Tab-separated table of C-alpha atoms in Angstrom:
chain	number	residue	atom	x	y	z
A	1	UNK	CA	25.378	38.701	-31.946
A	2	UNK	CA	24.281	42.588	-30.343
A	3	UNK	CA	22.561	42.338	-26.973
A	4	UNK	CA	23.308	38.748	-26.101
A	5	UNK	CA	25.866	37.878	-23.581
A	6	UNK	CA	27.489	34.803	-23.476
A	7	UNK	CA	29.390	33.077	-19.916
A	8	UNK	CA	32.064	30.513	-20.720
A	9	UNK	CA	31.662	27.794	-17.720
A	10	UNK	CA	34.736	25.528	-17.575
A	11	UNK	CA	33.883	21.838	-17.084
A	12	UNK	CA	36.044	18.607	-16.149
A	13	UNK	CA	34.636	17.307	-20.018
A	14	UNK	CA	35.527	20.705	-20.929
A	15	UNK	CA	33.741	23.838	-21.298
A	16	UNK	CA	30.083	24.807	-22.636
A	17	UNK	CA	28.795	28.102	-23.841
A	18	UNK	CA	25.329	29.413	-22.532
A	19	UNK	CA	23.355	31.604	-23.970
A	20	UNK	CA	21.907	33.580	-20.610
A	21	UNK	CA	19.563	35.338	-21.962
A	22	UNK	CA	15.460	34.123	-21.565
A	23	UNK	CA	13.866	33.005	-25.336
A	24	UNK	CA	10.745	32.505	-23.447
A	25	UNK	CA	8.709	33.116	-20.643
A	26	UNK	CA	9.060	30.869	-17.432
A	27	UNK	CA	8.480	30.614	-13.406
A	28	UNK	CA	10.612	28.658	-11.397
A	29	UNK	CA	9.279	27.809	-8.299
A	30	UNK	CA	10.998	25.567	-5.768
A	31	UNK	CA	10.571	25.980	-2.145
A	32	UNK	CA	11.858	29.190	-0.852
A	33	UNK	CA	12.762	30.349	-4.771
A	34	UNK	CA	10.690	31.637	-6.901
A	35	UNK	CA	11.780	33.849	-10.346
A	36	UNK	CA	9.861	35.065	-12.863
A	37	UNK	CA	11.104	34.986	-16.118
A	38	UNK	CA	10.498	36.883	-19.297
A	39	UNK	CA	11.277	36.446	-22.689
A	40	UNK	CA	14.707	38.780	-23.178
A	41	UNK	CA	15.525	38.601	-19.046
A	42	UNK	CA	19.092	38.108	-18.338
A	43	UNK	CA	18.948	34.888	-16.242
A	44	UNK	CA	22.575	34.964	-15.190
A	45	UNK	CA	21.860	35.153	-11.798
A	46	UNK	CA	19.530	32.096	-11.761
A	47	UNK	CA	21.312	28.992	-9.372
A	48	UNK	CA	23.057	26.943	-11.757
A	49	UNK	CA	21.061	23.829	-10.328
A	50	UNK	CA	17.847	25.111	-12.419
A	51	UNK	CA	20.137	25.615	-15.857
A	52	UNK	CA	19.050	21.994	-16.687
A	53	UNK	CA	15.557	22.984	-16.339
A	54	UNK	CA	15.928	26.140	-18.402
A	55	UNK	CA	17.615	24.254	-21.135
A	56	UNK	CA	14.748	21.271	-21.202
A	57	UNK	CA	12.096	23.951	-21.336
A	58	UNK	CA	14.001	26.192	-23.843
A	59	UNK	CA	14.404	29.097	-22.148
A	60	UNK	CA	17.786	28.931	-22.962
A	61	UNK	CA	20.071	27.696	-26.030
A	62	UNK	CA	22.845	25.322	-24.870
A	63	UNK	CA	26.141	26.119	-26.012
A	64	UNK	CA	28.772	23.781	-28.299
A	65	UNK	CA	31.229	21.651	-26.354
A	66	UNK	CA	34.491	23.083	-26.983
B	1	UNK	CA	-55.006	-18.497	40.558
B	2	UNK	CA	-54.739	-14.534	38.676
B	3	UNK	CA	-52.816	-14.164	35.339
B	4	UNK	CA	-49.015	-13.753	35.491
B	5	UNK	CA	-47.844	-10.607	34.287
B	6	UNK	CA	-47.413	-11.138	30.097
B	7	UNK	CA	-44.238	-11.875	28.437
B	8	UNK	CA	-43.069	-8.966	26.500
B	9	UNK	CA	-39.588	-7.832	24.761
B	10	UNK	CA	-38.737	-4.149	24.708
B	11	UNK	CA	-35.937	-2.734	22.275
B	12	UNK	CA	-32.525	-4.054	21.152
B	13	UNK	CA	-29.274	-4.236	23.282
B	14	UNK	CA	-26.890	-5.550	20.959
B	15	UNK	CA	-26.021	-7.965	18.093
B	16	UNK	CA	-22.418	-9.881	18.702
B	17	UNK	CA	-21.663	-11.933	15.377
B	18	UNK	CA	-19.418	-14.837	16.473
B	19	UNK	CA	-16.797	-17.023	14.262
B	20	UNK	CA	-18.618	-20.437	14.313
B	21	UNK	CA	-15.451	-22.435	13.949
B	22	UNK	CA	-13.869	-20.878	17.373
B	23	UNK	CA	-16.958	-19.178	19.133
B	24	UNK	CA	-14.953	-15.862	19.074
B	25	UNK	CA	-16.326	-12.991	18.768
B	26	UNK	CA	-16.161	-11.186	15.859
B	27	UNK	CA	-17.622	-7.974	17.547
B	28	UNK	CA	-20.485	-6.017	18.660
B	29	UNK	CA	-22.929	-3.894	17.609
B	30	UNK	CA	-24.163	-1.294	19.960
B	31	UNK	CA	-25.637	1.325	17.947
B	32	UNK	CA	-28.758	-0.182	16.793
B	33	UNK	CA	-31.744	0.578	15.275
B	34	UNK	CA	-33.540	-2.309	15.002
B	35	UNK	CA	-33.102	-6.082	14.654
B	36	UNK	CA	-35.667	-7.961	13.483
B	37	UNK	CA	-35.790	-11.621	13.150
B	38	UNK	CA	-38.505	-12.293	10.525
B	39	UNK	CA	-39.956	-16.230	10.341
B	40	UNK	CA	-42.551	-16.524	7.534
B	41	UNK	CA	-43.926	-19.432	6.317
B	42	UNK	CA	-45.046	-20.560	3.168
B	43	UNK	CA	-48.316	-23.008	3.537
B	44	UNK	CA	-49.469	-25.485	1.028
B	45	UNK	CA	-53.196	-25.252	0.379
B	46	UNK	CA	-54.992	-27.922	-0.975
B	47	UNK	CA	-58.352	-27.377	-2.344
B	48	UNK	CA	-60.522	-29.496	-3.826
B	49	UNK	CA	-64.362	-30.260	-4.954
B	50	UNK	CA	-67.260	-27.520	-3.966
B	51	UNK	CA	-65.324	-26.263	-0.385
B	52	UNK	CA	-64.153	-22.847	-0.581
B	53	UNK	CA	-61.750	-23.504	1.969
B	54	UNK	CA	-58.759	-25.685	2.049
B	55	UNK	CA	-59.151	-29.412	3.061
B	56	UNK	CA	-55.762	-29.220	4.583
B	57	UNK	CA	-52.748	-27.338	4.837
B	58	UNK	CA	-49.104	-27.355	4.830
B	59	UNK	CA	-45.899	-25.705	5.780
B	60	UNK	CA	-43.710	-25.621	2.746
B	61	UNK	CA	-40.760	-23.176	3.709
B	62	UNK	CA	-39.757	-20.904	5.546
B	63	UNK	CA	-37.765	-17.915	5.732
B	64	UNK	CA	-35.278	-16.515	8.296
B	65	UNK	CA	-34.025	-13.231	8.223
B	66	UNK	CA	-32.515	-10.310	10.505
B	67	UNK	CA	-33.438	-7.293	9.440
B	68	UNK	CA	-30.581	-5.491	11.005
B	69	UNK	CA	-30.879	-1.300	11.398
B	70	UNK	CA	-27.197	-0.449	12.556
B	71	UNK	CA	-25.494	3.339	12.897
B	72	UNK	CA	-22.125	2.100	13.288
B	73	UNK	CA	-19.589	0.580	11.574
B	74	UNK	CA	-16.797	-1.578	12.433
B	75	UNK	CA	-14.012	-3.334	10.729
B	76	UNK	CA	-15.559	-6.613	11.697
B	77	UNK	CA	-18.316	-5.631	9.936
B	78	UNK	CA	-16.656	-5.055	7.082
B	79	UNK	CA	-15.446	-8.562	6.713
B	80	UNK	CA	-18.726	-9.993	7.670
B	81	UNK	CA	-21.294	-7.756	4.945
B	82	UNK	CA	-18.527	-6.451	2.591
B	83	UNK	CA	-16.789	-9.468	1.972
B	84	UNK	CA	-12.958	-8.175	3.239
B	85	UNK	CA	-11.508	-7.458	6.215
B	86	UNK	CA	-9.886	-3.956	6.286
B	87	UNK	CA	-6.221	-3.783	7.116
B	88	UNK	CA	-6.123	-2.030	10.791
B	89	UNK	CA	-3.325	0.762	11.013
B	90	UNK	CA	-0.880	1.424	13.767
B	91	UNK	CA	-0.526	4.612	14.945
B	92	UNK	CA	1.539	7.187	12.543
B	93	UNK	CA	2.935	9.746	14.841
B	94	UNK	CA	4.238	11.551	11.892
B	95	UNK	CA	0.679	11.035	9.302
B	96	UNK	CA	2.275	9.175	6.240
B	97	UNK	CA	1.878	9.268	2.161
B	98	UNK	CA	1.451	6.531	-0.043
B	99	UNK	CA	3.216	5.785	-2.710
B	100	UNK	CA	3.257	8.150	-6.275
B	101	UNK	CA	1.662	6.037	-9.056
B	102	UNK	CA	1.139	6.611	-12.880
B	103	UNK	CA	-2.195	7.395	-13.918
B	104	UNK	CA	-1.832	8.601	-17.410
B	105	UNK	CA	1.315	8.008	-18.610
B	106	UNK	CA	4.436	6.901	-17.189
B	107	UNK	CA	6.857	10.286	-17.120
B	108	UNK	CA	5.171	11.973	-13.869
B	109	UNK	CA	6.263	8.685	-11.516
B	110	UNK	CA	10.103	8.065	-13.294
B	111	UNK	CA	12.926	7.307	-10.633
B	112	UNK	CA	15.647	8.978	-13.325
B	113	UNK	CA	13.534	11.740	-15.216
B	114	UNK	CA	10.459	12.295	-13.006
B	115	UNK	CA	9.414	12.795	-9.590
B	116	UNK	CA	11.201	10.227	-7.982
B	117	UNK	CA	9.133	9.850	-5.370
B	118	UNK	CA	6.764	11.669	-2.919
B	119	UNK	CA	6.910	11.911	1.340
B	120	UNK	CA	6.564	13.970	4.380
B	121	UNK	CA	8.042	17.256	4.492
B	122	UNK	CA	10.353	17.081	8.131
B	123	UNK	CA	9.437	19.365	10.241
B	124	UNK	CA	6.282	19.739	8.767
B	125	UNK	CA	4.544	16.836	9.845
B	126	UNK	CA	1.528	19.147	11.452
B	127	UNK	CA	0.176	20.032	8.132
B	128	UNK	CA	-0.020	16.654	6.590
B	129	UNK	CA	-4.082	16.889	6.150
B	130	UNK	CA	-6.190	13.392	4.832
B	131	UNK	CA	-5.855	13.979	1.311
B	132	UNK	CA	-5.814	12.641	-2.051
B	133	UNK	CA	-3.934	14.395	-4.693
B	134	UNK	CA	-3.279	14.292	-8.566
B	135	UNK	CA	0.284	15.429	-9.734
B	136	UNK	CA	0.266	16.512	-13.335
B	137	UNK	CA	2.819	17.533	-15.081
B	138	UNK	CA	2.406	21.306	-16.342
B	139	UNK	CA	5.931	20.891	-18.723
B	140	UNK	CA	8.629	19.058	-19.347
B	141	UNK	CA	10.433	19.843	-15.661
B	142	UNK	CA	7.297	21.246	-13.766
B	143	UNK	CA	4.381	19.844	-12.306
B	144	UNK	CA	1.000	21.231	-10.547
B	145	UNK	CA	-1.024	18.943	-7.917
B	146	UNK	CA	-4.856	18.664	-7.461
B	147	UNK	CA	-6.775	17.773	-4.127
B	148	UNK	CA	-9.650	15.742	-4.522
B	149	UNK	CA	-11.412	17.167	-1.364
B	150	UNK	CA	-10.692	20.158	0.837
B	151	UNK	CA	-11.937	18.720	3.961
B	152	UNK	CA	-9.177	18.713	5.448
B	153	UNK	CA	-7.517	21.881	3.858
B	154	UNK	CA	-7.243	23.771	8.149
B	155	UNK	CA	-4.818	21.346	9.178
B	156	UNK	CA	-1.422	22.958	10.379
B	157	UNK	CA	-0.750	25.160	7.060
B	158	UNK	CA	-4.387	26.142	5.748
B	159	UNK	CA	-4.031	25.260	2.170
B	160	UNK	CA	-7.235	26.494	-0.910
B	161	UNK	CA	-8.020	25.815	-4.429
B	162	UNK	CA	-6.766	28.614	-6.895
B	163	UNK	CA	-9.485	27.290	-9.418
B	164	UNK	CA	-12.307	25.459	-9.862
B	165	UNK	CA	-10.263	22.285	-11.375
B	166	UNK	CA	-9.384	22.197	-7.938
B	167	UNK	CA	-5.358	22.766	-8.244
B	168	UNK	CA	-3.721	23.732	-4.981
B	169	UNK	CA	-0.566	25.085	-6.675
B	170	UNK	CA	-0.773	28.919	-7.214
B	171	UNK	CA	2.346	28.221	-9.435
B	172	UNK	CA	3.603	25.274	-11.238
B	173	UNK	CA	6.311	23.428	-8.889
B	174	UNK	CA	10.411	22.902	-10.487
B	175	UNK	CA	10.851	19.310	-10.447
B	176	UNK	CA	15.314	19.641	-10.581
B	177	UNK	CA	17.112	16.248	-10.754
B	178	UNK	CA	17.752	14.876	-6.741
B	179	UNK	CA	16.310	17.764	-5.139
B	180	UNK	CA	12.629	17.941	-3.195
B	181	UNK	CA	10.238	20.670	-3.509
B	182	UNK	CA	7.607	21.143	-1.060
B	183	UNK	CA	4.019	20.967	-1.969
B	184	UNK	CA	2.605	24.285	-0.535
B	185	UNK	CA	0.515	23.854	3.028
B	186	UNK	CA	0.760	20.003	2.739
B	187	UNK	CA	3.509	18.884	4.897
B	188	UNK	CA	4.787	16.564	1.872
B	189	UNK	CA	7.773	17.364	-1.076
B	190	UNK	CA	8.281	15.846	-4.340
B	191	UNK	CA	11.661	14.496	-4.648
B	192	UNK	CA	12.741	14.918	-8.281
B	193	UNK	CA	14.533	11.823	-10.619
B	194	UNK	CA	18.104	10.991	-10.458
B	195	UNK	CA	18.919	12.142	-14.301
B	196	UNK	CA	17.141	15.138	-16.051
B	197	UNK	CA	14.022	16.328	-15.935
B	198	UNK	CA	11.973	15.172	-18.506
B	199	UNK	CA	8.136	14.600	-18.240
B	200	UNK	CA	5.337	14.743	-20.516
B	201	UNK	CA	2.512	17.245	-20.441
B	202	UNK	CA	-0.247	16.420	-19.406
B	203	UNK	CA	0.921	12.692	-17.720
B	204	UNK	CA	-0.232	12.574	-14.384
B	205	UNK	CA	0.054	10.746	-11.093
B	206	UNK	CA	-1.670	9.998	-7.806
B	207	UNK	CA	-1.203	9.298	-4.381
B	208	UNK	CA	-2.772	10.129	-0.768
B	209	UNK	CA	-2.164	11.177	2.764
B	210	UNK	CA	-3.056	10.675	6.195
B	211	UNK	CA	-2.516	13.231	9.302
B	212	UNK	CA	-0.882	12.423	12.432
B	213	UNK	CA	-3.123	10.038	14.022
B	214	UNK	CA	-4.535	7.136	16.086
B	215	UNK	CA	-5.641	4.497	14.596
B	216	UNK	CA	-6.874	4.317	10.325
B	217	UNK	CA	-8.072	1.570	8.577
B	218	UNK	CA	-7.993	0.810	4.397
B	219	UNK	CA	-9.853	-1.913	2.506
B	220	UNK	CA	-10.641	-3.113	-0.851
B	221	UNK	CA	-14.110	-3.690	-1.336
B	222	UNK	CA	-15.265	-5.876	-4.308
B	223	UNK	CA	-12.158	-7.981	-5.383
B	224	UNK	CA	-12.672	-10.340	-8.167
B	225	UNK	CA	-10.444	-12.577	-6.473
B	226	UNK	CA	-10.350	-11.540	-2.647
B	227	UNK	CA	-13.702	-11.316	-1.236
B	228	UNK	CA	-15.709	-13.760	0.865
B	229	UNK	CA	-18.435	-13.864	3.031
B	230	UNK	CA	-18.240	-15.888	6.232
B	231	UNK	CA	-20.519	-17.936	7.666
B	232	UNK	CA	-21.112	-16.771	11.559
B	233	UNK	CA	-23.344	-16.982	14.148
B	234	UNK	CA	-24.955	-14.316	15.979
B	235	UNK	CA	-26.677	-13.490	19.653
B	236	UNK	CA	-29.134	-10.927	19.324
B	237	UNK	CA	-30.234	-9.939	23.059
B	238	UNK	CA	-33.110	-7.423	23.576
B	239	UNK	CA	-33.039	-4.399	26.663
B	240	UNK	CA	-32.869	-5.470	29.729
B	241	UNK	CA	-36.494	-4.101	31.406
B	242	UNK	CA	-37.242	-2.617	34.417
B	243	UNK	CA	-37.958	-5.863	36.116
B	244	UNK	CA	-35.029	-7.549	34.937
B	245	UNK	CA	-36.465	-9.536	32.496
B	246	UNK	CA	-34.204	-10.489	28.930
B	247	UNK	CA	-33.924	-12.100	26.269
B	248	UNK	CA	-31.501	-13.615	24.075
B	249	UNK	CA	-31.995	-15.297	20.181
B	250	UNK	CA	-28.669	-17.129	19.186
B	251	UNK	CA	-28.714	-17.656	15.409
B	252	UNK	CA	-26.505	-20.695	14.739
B	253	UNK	CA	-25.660	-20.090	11.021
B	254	UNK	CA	-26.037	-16.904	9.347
B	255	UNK	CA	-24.999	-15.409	5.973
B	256	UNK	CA	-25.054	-12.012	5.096
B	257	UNK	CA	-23.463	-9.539	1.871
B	258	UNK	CA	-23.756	-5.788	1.228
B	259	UNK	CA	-23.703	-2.815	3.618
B	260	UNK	CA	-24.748	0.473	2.361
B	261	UNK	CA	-23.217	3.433	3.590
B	262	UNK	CA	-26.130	5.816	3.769
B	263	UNK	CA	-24.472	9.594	3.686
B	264	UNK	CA	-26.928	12.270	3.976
B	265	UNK	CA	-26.433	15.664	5.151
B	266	UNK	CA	-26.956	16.490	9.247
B	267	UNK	CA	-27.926	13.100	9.910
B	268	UNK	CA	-25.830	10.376	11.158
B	269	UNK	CA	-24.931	7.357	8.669
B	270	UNK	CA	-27.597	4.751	9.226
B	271	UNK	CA	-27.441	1.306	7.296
B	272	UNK	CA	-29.903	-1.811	6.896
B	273	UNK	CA	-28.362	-4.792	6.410
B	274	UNK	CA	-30.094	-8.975	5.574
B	275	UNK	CA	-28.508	-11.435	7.303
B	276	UNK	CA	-30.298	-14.972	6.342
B	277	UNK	CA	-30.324	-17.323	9.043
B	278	UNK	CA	-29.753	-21.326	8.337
B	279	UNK	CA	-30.533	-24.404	9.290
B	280	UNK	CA	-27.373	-25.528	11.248
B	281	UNK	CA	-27.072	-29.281	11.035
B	282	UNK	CA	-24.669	-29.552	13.927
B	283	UNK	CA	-27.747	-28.167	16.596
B	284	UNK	CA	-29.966	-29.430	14.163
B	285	UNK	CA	-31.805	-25.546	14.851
B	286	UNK	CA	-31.908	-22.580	13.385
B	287	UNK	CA	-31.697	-20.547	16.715
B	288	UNK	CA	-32.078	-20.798	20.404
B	289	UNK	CA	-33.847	-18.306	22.362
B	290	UNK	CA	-33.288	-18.033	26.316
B	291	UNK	CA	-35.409	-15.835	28.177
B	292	UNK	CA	-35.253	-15.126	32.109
B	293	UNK	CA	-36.719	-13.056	34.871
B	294	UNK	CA	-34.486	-12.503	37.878
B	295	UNK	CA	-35.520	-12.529	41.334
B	296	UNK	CA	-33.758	-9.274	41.566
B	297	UNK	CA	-33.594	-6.990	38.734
């Protein structure tokens, strides 16, 4: 797929692709952090501690177990 | 021989109710407006033939109540007109949170895919204000809160409404599995589930706060199952005049229920409550009254 960019994170169960890029708008705000999200954004650099949250709110596709 | 000087009784000191099982009292009450001790009796005519006026008459009953004006209100007093004694507080050095319950729903308050549970933010213990909050839950991993009141809002961290449904978050809080998230200008955090993040729109929860303090009290009024209202006995005593003079009423048995809390704006809170006094078969009375006049005032 153009224009999306996809990080392999290796895993003890093994490895899941993530799509990084934002399908949606979203705000994460939690204490100090707070990021603003737009539909298209590269969220790359978002702590990996909030990927559950972007996943749950679909702001990002997960990957399929390899 | 000339007159004595008259008898008379000049304002209210005090009303002490007393447990009439142990003679302890339960308390007393300073701040008073008035307490009146009404006796009326009903009379039994009896009228008969071409007299307009009664051949005889009769005492049939008569009624006994203290008509008490009061402008404070204790605990004690709680027990006695409300029907429950308040729980009494120690001290929280730190202010303190109760615990997060469901209102609508059950997702908000979930110990694996909710808020796990709510509580003071350290360090931030000034800014814990006397609130009472709603936590709803804005998505499926973030929530926003709502403060009932905001009169408390200056405490330590001033916190404000950002709209008229009174919500306190300026933007919807990440609830992330394990880790807390402080509540802006509260002094409190929200401590997320142990599993993920999953709560339904729209579910909410409450809970409240104190601030560092002294002393607090919390009661249930109106239990179906938990609310009685004692017996007790009371001594009403009257201002002491300039000559020394005084006088004291002890009502053996009384019974009294309901205490409104008047709340009207610039004036202090100012209640009337009935208290019926009772034949007590024990001092076969319904009250004493002792009256003296020093030699010295």
């Amino acid at each position: 797929m153009s224009g999306v960019k996809k990080i392999k994170k290796s895993m003890e169960a093994g490895s899941v692709d993530l799509s990084l890029i934002a399908l949606r708008d979203f705000v994460i705000c939690q204490n100090a952090y707070l990021r603003e999200i737009k539909k298209g954004d590269d969220v790359s650099d978002v702590p990996e501690m909030y990927h559950q949250n972007l996943i749950a709110e679909g702001v990002i596709a997960q990957g399929k177990e390899k | 021989m000339a007159l004595t000087q008259p008898r008379v009784y000049y304002g209210i000191h005090s009303f002490t109710p007393y447990n009439l099982v142990t003679g302890l009292p339960y308390g007393i009450i300073k701040v008073l407006q008035g307490s009146t001790v009404a006796l009326e009796a009903e009379q039994v005519d009896l009228m008969g033939g071409s007299s307009k006026y009664p051949w005889a008459s009769e005492e049939s009953t008569i009624s006994a109540d203290i008509s008490l004006k009061v402008g404070q209100y204790e605990n004690f007093m709680d027990e006695l007109f409300l029907g429950k004694a308040p729980t009494d507080n120690a001290a929280e050095t730190g202010g303190s949170v109760t615990t997060l319950t469901n209102k609508k729903g059950t997702s908000v308050k979930q110990a694996s895919t909710g808020i796990a549970s709510v509580g003071l933010k350290s360090g931030s213990s000034s800014a814990v204000k006397f609130g009472n909050y709603v936590v709803v839950a804005a998505s499926t991993t973030t929530v926003d809160v709502y403060a009932y009141t905001d009169v408390d809002f200056g405490r330590g961290a001033n916190a404000s409404y950002q709209n008229d449904a009174l919500k306190i978050t300026a933007t919807a809080l990440t609830i992330t599995s394990g880790a807390a998230v402080e509540i802006p200008n509260t002094g409190l955090e929200l401590t997320g589930g142990s599993g993920s993040i999953g709560m339904t729109a729209n579910d909410t929860a409450t809970f409240s706060s104190r601030p560092i303090n002294d002393d607090s009290a919390d009661v249930v009024v109106g239990s179906a199952v938990d609310t009685i209202f004692p017996e007790f006995g009371a001594i009403i005593v009257t201002q002491k005049l300039g000559n020394g003079q005084m006088l004291e009423m002890n009502a053996y048995r009384c019974k009294a229920a309901g205490m409104g809390h008047p709340f009207e704006m610039g004036a202090f809170s100012q209640t009337e409550i009935k208290v019926k006094m009772l034949y007590d078969s024990a001092q076969d009375g319904v009250f004493a009254k002792r009256w003296v006049k020093p030699s010295t005032a």
